[in-house]
Short mmCIF file of C-alpha atoms in Angstrom, two decimals:
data_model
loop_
_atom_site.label_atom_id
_atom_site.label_comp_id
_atom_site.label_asym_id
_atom_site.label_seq_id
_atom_site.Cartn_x
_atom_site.Cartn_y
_atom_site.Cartn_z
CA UNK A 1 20.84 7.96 -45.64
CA UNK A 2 20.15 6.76 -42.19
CA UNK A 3 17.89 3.26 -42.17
CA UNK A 4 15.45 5.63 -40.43
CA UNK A 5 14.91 7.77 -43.53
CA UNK A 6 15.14 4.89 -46.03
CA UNK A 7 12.38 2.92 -44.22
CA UNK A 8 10.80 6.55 -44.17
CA UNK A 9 11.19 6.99 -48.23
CA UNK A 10 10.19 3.35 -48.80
CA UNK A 11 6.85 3.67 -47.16
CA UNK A 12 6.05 6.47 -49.61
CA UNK A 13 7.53 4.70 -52.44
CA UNK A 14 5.46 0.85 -52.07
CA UNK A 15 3.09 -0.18 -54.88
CA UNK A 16 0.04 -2.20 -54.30
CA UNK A 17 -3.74 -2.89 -55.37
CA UNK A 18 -6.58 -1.29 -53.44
CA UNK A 19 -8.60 -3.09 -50.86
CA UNK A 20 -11.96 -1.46 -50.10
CA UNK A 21 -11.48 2.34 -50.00
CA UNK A 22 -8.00 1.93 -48.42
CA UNK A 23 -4.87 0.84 -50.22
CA UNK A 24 -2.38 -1.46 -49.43
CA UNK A 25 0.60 1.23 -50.16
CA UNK A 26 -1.61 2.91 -47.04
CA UNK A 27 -1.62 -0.05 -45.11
CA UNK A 28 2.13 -0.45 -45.18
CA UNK A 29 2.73 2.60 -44.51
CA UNK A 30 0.87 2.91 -41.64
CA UNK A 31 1.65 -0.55 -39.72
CA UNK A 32 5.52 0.76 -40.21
CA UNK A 33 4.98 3.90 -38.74
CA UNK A 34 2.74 2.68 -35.84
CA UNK A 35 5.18 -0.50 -35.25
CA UNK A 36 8.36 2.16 -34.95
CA UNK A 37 6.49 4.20 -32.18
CA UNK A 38 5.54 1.00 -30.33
CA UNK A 39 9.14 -0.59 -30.37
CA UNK A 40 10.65 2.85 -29.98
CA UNK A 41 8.33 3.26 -26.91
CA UNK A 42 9.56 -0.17 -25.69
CA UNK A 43 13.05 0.40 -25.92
CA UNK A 44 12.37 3.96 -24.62
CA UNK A 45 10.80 2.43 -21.84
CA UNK A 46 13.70 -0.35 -20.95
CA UNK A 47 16.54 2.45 -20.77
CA UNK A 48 14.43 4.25 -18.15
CA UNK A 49 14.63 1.48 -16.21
CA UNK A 50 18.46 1.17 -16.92
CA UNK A 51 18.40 4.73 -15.44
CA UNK A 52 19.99 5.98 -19.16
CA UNK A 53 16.95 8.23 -19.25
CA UNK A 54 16.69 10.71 -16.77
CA UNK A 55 13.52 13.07 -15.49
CA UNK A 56 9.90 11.57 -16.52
CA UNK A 57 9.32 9.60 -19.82
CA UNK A 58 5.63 9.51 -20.75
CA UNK A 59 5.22 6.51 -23.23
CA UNK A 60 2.78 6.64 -25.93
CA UNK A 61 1.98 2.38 -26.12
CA UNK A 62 -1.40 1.81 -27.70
CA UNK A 63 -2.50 5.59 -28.49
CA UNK A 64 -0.27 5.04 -32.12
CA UNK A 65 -2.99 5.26 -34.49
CA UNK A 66 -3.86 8.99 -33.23
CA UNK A 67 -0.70 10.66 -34.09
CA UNK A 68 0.00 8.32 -37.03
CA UNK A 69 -3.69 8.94 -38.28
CA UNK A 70 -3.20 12.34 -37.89
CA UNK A 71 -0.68 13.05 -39.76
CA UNK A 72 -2.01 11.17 -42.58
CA UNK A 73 -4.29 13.93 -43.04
CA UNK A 74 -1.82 16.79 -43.02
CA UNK A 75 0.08 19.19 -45.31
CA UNK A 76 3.34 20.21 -45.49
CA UNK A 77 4.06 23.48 -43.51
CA UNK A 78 1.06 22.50 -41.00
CA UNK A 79 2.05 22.75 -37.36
CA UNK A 80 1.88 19.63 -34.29
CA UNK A 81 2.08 20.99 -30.71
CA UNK A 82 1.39 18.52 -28.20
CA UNK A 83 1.72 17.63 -24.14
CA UNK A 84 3.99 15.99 -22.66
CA UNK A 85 3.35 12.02 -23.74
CA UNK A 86 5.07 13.15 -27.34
CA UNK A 87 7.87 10.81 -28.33
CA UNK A 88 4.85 9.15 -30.71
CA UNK A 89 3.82 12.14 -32.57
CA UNK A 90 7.88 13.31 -33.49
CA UNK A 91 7.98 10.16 -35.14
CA UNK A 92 4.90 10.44 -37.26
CA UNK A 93 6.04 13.90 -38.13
CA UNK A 94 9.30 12.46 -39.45
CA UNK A 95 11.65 13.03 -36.84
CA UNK A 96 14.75 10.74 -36.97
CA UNK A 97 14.58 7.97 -34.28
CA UNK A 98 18.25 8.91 -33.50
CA UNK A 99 17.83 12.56 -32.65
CA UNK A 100 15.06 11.51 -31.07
CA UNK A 101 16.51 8.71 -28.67
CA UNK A 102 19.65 10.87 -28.06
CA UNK A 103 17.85 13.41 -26.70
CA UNK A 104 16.01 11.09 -24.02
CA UNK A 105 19.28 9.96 -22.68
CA UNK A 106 20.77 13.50 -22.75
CA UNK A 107 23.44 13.74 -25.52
CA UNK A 108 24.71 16.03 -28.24
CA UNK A 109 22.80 14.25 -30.87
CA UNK A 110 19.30 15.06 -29.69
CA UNK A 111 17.19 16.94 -31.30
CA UNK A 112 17.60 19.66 -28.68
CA UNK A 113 21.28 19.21 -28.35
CA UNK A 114 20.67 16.77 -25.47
CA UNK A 115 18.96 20.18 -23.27
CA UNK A 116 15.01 19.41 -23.78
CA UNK A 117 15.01 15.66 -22.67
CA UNK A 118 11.63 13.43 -22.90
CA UNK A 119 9.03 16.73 -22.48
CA UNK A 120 10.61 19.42 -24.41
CA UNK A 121 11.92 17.97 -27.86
CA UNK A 122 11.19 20.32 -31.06
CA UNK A 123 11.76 20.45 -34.54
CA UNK A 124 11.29 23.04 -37.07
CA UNK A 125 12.58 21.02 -40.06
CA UNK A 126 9.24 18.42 -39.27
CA UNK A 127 6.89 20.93 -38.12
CA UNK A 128 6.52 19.65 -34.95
CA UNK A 129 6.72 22.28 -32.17
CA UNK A 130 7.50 20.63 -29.24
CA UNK A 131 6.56 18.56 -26.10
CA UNK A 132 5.07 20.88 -23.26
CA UNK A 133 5.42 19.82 -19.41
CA UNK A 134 2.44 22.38 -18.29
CA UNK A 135 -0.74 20.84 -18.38
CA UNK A 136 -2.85 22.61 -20.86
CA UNK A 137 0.24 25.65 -22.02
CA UNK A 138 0.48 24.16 -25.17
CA UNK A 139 -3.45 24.97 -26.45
CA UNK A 140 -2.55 28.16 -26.35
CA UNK A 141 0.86 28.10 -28.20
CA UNK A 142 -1.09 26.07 -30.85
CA UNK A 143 -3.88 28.69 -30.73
CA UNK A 144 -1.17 31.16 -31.23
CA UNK A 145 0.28 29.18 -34.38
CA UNK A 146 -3.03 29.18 -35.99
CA UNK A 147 -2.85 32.64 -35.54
CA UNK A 148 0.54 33.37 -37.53
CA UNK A 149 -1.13 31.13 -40.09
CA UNK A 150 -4.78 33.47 -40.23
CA UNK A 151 -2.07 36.56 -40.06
CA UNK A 152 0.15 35.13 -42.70
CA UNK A 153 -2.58 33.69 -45.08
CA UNK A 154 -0.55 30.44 -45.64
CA UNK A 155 -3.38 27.62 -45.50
CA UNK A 156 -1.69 25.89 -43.01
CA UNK A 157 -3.26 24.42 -39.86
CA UNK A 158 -1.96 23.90 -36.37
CA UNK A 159 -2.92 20.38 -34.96
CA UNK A 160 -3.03 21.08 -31.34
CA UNK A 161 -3.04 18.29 -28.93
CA UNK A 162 -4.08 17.63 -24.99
CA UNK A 163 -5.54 15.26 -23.03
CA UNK A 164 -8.76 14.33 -21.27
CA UNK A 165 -7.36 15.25 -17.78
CA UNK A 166 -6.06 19.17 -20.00
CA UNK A 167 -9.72 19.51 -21.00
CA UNK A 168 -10.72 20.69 -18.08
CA UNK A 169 -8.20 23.71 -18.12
CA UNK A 170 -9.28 27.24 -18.18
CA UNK A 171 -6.82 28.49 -20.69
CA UNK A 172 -7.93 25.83 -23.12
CA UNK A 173 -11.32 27.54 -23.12
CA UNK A 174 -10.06 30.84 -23.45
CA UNK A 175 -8.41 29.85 -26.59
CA UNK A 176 -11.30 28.35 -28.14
CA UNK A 177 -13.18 31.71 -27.68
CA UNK A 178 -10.30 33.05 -29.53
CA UNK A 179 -9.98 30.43 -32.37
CA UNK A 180 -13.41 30.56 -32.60
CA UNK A 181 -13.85 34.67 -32.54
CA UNK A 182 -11.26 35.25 -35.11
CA UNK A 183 -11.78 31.89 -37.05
CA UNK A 184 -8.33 30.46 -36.77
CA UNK A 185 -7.38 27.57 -38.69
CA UNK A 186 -6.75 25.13 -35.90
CA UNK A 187 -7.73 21.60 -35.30
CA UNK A 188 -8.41 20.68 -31.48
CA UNK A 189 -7.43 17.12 -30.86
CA UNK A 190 -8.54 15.67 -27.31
CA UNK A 191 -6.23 12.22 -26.70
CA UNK A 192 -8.92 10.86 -24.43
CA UNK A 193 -7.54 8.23 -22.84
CA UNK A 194 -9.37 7.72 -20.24
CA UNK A 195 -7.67 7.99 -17.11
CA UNK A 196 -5.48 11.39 -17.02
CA UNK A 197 -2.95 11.05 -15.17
CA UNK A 198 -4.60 8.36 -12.53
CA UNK A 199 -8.11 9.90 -12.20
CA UNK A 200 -11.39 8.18 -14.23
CA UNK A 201 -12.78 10.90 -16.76
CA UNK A 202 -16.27 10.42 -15.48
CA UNK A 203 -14.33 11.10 -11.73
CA UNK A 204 -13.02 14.48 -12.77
CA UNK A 205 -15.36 15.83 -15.32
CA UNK A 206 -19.05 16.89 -14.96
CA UNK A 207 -19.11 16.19 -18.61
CA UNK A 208 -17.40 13.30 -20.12
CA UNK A 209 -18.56 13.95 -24.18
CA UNK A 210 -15.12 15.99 -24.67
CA UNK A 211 -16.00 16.34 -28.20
CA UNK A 212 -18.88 18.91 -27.46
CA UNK A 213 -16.44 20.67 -25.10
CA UNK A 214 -16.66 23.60 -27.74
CA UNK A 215 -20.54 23.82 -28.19
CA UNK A 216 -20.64 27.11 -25.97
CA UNK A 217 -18.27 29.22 -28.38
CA UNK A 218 -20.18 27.60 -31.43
CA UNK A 219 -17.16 25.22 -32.41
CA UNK A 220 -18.17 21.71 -33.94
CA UNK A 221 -16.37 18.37 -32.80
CA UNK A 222 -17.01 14.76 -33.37
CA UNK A 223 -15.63 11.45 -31.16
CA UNK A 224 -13.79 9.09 -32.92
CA UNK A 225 -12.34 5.64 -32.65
CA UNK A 226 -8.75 6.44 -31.57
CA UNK A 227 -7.40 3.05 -31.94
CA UNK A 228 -8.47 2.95 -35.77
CA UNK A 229 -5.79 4.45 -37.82
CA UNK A 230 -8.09 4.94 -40.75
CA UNK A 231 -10.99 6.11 -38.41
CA UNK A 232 -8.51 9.06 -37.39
CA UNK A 233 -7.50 9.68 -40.70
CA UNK A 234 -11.33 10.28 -42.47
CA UNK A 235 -12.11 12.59 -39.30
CA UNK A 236 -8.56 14.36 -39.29
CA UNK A 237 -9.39 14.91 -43.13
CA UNK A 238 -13.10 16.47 -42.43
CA UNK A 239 -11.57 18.70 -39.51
CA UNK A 240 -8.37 20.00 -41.76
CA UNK A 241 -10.49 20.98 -44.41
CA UNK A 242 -12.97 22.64 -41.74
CA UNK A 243 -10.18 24.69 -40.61
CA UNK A 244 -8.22 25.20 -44.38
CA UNK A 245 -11.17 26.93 -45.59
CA UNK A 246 -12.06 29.48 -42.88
CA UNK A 247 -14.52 28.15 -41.33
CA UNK A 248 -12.46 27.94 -37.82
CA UNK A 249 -11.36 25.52 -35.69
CA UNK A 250 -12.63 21.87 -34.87
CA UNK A 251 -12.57 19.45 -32.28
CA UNK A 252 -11.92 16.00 -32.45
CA UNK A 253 -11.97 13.82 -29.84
CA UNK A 254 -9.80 10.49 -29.90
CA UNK A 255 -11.33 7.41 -27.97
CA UNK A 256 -8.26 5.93 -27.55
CA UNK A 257 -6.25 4.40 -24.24
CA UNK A 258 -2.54 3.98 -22.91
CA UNK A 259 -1.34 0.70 -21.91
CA UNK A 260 1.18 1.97 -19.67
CA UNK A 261 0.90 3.95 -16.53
CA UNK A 262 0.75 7.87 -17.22
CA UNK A 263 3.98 7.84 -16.80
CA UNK A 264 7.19 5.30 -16.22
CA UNK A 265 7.30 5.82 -12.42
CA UNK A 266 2.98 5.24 -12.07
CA UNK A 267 1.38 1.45 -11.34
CA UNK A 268 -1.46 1.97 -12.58
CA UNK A 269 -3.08 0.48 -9.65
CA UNK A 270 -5.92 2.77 -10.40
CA UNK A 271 -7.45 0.08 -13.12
CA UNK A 272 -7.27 -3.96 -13.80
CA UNK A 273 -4.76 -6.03 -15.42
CA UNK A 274 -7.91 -7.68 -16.85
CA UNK A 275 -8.76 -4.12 -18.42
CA UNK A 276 -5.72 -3.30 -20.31
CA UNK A 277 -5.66 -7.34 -21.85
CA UNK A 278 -9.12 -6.41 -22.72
CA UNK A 279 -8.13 -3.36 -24.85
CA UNK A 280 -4.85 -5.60 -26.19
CA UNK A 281 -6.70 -8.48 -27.16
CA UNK A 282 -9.73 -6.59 -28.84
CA UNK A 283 -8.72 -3.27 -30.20
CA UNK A 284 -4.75 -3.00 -30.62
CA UNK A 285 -4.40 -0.40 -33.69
CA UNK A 286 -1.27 -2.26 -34.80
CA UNK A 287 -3.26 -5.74 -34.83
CA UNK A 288 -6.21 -4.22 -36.51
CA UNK A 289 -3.65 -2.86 -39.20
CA UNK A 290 -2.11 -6.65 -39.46
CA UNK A 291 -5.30 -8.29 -39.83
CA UNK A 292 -6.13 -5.68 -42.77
CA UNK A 293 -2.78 -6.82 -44.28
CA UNK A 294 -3.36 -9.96 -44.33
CA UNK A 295 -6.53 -9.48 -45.66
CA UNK A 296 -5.07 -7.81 -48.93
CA UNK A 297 -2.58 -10.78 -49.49
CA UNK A 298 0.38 -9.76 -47.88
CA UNK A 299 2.26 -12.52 -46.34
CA UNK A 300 3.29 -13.33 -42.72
CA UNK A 301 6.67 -13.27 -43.91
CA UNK A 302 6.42 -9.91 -45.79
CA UNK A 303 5.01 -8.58 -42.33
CA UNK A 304 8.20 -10.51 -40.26
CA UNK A 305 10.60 -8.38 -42.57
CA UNK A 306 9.06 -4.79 -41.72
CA UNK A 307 9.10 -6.09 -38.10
CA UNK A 308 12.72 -7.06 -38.43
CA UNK A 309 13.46 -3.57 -40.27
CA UNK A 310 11.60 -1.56 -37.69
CA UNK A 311 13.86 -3.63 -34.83
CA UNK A 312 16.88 -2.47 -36.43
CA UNK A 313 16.28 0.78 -36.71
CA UNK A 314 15.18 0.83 -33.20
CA UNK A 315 18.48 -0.89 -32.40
CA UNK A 316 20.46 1.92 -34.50
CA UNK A 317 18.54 4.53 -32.11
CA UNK A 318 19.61 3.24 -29.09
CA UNK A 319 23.20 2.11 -30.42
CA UNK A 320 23.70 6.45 -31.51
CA UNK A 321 21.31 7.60 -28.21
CA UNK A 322 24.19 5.70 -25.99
CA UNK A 323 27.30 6.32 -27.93
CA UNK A 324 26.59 9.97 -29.00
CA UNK A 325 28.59 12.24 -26.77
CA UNK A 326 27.28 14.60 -23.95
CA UNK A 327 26.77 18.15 -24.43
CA UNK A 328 29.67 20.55 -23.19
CA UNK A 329 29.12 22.51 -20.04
CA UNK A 330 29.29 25.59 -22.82
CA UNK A 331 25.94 24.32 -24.16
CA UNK A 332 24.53 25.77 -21.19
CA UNK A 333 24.70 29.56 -21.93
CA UNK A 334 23.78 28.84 -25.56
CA UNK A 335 19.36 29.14 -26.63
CA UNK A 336 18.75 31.19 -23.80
CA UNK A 337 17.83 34.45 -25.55
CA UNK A 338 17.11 35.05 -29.42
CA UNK A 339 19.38 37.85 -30.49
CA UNK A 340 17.25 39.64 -33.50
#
């Protein structure tokens, strides 16, 4: 077993005393998943710049409590389709880091043999069905897998994920008229965070309450503190069960904010240094999480160790994502068509 799954299997397996409503296995288990995106992200984010990743790399820094939230809430055999910023939610799914970091730097070992790169990784095994590149394409392929769920009668739901700037998209309101007519069990969840791709919501939308984006086809939706991991989790569990029962989809809308550019190769000029420490200093998911945990009596040394853990496995990831081979030239005639 890879260190990846181990520190996987541990965070199901800790023991620990409740503090409030939330328990300290949950805490654990949730600052290790949220501190492996944000080092993965770093790392991610270094080997761009070492031009070992190739293309655009989208990083998900600060937006970890929404995927890791999320997924808290979920089932097996539910379904995560998401943009292009996606590196974040494979790893909450249960991706391995390895596959994960081979595919960004193009080799064999990826999750898409190498082929898919940053924007188009996918795994069946996790349930998570893939990173799109088009703006908006995937709320309609998550539409669609809501649909082979209604067909199928499986009580699964497809988590469908887009941004503030895909919001404005026609063919994301065309599939809410259709989750909505045919009551599909699908959970809408707008990553608001704030900017787009450069462009201030308020600068690009006549309407900036995204979670009432679905009022017109009779669809409910709430906003919700994106940069609370347990915030995320209560609302993803109110909108699952929404969906689970028949009652259709639901929107939820994630206040939450990047603390990158929108992508490796963007400034940011569009906003203030003194913004983004702002966010850091006052509302970091990961800090909130560490302040919990130190709350419930776990020590500063405990928390070192799953730092120290999460660093190696990072490490491992970027150790297999440069030593893993490259595909062969064959690999190019191979997942073209489906022969059935």
């Amino acid at each position: 077993m890879s260190m990846a799954r181990a520190a996987q299997k541990d965070s199901k397996t800790d023991s620990g005393k409740k503090l409030s409503n939330v328990s300290r296995d949950d805490l654990l288990k949730y600052y290790r998943q949220m501190v492996l995106i944000r080092r993965f992200e770093e790392r991610a984010g270094q080997l761009y710049g070492m031009g070992l990743i190739g293309g655009f790399c989208h990083l998900y820094i600060g937006q970890e409590a929404v995927a890791v939230g999320m997924e808290a809430a979920s089932k097996d055999g539910d379904q995560v389709i998401t943009g292009y910023r996606d590196h974040g939610h494979m790893l909450a799914a249960g991706m391995d880091p390895n596959a994960v970091m081979a595919e960004l730097t193009g080799r064999s070992g990826g999750s898409s043999k190498g082929k898919g790169g940053s924007m188009h990784m996918f795994d069946i095994e996790t349930g998570f069905f893939g990173g799109h590149g088009i703006v908006g394409a995937q709320v309609s392929l998550g539409t669609g897998l809501a649909f082979a769920d209604f067909y199928k009668q499986n009580g699964n739901v497809s988590f469908t994920y887009f941004g503030d700037g895909a919001a404005n998209q026609g063919q994301v309101y065309e599939s809410f008229n259709m989750a909505q007519l045919w009551k599909l069990p699908v959970v809408y969840v707008i990553e608001n965070n704030e900017y787009a791709m450069g462009t201030a919501l308020a600068r690009a939308s006549a309407t900036v309450n995204l979670s009432q984006r679905g009022s017109s086809f009779g669809i409910p939706g709430e906003t919700v503190d994106g940069m609370d991991v347990f915030a995320v989790k209560e609302a993803a569990e109110r909108a699952a069960e929404h969906a689970r029962s028949g009652k259709g989809p639901y929107i939820l809308e994630m206040k939450t904010y990047r603390y990158r550019g929108h992508s490796m190769s963007d400034p940011a000029k569009y906003r203030s240094k003194e913004e983004v420490d702002e966010v850091k200093t006052t509302r970091d998911p990961i800090d909130h999480v560490k302040t919990m945990l130190q709350q419930a009596g776990v020590s500063e040394d405990d928390i070192k160790t799953i730092d120290n853990e999460i660093k190696a496995i990072v490490l491992e990831a970027v150790e297999f994502a440069q030593t893993s081979p490259e595909p062969d030239p064959s690999e190019l005639y191979t997942d073209v068509y489906l022969e059935a």
